[in-house]
CSV table of C-alpha atoms in Angstrom, one decimal:
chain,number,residue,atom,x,y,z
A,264,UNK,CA,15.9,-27.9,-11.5
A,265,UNK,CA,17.5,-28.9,-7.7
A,266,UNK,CA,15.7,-29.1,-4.5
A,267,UNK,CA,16.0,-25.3,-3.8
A,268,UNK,CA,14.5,-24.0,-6.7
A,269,UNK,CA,12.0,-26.8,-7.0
A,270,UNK,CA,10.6,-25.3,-3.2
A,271,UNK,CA,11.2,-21.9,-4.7
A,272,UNK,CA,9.1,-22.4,-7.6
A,273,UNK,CA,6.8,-24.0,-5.4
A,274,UNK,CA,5.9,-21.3,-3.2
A,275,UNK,CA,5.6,-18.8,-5.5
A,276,UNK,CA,3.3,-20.9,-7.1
A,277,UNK,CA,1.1,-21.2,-3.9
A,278,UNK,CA,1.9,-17.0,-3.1
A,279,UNK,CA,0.4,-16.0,-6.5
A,280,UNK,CA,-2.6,-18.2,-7.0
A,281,UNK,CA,-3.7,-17.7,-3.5
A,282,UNK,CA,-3.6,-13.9,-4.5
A,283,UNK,CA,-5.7,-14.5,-7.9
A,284,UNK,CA,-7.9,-16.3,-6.1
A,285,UNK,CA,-8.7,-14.1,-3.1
A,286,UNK,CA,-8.9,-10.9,-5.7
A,287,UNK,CA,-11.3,-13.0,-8.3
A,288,UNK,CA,-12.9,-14.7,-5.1
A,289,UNK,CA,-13.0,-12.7,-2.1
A,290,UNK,CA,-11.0,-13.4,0.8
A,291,UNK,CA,-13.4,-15.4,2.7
A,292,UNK,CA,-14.2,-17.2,-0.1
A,293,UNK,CA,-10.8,-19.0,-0.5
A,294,UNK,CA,-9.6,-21.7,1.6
A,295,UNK,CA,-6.4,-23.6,2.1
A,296,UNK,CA,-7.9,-27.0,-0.1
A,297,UNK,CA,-8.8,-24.7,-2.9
A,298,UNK,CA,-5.6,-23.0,-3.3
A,299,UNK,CA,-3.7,-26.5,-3.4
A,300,UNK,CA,-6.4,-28.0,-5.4
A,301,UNK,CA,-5.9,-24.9,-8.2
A,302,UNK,CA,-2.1,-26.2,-7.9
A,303,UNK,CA,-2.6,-29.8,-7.6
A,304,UNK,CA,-0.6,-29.9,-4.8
A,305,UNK,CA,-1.2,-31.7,-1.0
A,306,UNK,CA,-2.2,-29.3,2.2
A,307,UNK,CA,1.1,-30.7,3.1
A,308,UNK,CA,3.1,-28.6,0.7
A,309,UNK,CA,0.9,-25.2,1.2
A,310,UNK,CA,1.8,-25.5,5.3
A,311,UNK,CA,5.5,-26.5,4.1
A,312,UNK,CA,5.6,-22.9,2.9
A,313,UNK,CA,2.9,-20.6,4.6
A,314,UNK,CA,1.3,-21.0,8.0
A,315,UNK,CA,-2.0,-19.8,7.0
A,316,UNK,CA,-4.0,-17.7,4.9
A,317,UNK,CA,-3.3,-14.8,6.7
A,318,UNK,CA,0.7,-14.8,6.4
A,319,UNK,CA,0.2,-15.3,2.6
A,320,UNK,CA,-2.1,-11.8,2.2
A,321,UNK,CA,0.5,-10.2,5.4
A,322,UNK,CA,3.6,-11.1,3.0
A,323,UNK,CA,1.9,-9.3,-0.1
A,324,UNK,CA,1.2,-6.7,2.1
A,325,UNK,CA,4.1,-6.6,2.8
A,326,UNK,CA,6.2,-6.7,-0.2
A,327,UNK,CA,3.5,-4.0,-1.8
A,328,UNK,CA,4.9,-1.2,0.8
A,329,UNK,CA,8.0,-2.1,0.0
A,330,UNK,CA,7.4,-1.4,-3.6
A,331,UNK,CA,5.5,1.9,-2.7
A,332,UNK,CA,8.3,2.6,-0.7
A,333,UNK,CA,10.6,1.8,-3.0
A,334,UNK,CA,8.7,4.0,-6.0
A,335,UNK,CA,8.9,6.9,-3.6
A,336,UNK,CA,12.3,6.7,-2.6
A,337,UNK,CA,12.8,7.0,-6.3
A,338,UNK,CA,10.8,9.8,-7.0
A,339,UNK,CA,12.9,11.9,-4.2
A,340,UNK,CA,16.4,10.7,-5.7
A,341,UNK,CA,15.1,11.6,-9.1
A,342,UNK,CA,13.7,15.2,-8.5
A,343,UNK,CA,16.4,16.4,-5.5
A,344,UNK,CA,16.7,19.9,-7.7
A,345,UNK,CA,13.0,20.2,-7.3
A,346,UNK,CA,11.3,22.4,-4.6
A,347,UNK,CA,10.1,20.5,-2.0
A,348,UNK,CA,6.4,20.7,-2.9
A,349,UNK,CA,7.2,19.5,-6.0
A,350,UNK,CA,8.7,16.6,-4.6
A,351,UNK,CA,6.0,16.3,-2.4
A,352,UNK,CA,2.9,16.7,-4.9
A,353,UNK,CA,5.1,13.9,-7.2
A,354,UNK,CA,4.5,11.7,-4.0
A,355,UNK,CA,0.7,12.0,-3.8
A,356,UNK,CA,1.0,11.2,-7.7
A,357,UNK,CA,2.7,8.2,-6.7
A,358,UNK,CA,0.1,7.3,-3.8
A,359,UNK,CA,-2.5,7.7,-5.8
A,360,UNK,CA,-1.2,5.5,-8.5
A,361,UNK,CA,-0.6,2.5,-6.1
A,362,UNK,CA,-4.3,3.5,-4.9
A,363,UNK,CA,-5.6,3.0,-8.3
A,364,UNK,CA,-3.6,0.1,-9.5
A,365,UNK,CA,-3.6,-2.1,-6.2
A,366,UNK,CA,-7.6,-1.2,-5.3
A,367,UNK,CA,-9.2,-4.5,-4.9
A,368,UNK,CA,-6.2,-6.1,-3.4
A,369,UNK,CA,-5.9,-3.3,-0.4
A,370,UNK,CA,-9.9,-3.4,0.0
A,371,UNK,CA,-9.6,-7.3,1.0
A,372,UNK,CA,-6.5,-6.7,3.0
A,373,UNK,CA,-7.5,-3.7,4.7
A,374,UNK,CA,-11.5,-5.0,4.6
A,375,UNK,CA,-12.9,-5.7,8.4
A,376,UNK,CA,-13.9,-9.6,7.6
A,377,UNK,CA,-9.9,-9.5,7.9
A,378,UNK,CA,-8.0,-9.5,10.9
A,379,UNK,CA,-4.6,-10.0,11.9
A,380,UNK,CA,-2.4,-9.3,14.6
A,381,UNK,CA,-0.1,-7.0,12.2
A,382,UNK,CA,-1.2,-3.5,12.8
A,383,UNK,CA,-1.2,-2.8,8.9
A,384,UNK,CA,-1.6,1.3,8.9
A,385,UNK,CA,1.2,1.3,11.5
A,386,UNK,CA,3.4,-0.2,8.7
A,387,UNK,CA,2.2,2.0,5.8
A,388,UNK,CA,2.3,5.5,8.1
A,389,UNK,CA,5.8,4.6,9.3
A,390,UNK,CA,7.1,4.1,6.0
A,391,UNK,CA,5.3,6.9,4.4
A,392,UNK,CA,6.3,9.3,7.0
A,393,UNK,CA,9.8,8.7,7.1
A,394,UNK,CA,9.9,9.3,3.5
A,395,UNK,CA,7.9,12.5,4.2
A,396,UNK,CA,9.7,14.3,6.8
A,397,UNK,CA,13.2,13.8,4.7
A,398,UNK,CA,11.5,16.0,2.0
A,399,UNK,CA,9.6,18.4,4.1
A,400,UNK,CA,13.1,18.9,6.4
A,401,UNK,CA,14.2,20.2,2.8
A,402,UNK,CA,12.3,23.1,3.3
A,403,UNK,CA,12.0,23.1,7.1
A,404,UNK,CA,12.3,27.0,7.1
A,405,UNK,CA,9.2,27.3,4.8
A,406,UNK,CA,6.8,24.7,7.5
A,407,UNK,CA,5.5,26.7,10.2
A,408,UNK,CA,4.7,23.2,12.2
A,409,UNK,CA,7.9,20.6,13.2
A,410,UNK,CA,8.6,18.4,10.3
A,411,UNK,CA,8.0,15.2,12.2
A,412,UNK,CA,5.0,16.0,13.4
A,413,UNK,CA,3.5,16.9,9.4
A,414,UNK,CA,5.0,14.2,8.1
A,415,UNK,CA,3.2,11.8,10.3
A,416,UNK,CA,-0.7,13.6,10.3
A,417,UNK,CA,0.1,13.8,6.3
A,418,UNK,CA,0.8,10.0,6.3
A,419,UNK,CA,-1.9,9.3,8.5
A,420,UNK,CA,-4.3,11.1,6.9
A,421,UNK,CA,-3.0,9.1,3.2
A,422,UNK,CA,-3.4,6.1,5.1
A,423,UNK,CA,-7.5,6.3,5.6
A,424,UNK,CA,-8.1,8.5,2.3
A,425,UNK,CA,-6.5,5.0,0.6
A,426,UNK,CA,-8.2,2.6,3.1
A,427,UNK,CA,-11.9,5.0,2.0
A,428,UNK,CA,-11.0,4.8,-1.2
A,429,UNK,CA,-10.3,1.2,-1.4
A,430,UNK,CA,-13.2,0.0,0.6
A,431,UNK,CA,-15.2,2.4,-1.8
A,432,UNK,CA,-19.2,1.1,-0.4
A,433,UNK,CA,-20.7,3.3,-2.7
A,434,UNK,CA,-18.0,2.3,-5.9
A,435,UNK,CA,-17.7,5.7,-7.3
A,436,UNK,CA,-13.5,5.5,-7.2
A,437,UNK,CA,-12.0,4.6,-10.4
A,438,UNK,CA,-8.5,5.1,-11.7
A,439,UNK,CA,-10.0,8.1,-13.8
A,440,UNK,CA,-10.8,10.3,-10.2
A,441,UNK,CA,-8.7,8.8,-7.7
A,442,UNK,CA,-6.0,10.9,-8.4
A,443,UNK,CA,-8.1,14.2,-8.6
A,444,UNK,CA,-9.3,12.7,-4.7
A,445,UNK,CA,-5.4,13.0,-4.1
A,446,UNK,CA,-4.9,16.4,-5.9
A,447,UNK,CA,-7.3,17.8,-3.7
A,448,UNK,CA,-5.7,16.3,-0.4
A,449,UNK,CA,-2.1,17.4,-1.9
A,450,UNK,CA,-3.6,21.4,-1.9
A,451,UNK,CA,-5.5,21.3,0.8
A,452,UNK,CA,-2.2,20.1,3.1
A,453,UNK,CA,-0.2,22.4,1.6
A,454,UNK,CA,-2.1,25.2,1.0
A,455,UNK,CA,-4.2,25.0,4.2
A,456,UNK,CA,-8.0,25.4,5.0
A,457,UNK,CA,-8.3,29.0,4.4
A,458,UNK,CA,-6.9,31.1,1.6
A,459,UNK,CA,-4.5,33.6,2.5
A,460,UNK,CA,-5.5,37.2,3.6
């Protein structure tokens, strides 16, 4: 193995135990000596690689909406012929997944012991709404609001039903009823309040 990979390897190393350990620990709970004891590595090699704590949780962050992101593009490619609706109830599916899968991660990113200066639902509510407002300008004759302006209170409001759900004080969200918590979200934006007259 050369140099390049060797630092590779390394990193990834430090990027995934760090992650372990802050999901089987608790954020706070970790520091820098215990991650590069796990490894059996010098502090040295952990600030050759990451600047802090923070910019390790900030990069999975990170690469997680770009997955979601990613898994959602997908989902609009691969249903096109569908109604919008569809499209945009096979999202919330999708959202809801990640919700259920990624729980304990997003509760200590999102968590308020954490704080960076990355504005983390800005990230996830611009990427969600972009993806949003291509579907619902599908159908822009059937939306009585401007698509832009849906798309964004939709992603918005996904945003804090994940961060609730995530933070979960009382723990009653499991993957069994998250995604009924997302069903009921789906109809209630795209059905409205009220039942028709």
């Amino acid at each position: 193995m050369n140099r390049k990979e060797q630092k590779e390897l390394t990193k990834k190393q430090i990027f995934e135990t760090s992650i372990s350990l802050f999901i089987e620990k608790g954020y706070e709970n970790v520091s820098i000596d215990s991650i590069v004891k796990s490894l059996g590595l010098s502090k040295g090699a952990f600030y050759h690689h990451f600047v802090s704590k923070d910019a390790i949780l900030i990069e999975f962050y990170n690469n997680m909406i770009d997955d979601l992101v990613a898994d959602l593009l997908t989902v609009v490619k691969t249903n096109r012929q569908l109604a919008a609706q569809d499209i945009l109830e096979r999202i919330f599916e999708k959202i809801s997944l990640f919700c259920a899968e990624k729980q304990r991660i997003i509760k200590i990113i999102i968590s308020d012991s954490y704080k960076t200066n990355i504005s983390l639902e800005e990230v996830f509510i611009h990427e969600v709404s972009t993806i949003i407002v291509n579907v619902l300008n599908m159908a822009k004759e059937e939306i009585y609001q401007e698509t832009t302006r849906v798309s964004r209170y939709t992603s918005t409001l996904l945003f804090y039903e994940v961060k609730y759900i995530c933070l979960d004080v009382k723990g009653v969200y499991n993957k069994e009823n998250i995604p009924k918590r997302f069903r009921d979200i789906f109809h209630l934006i795209v059905n409205g309040a009220f039942k028709a007259k």
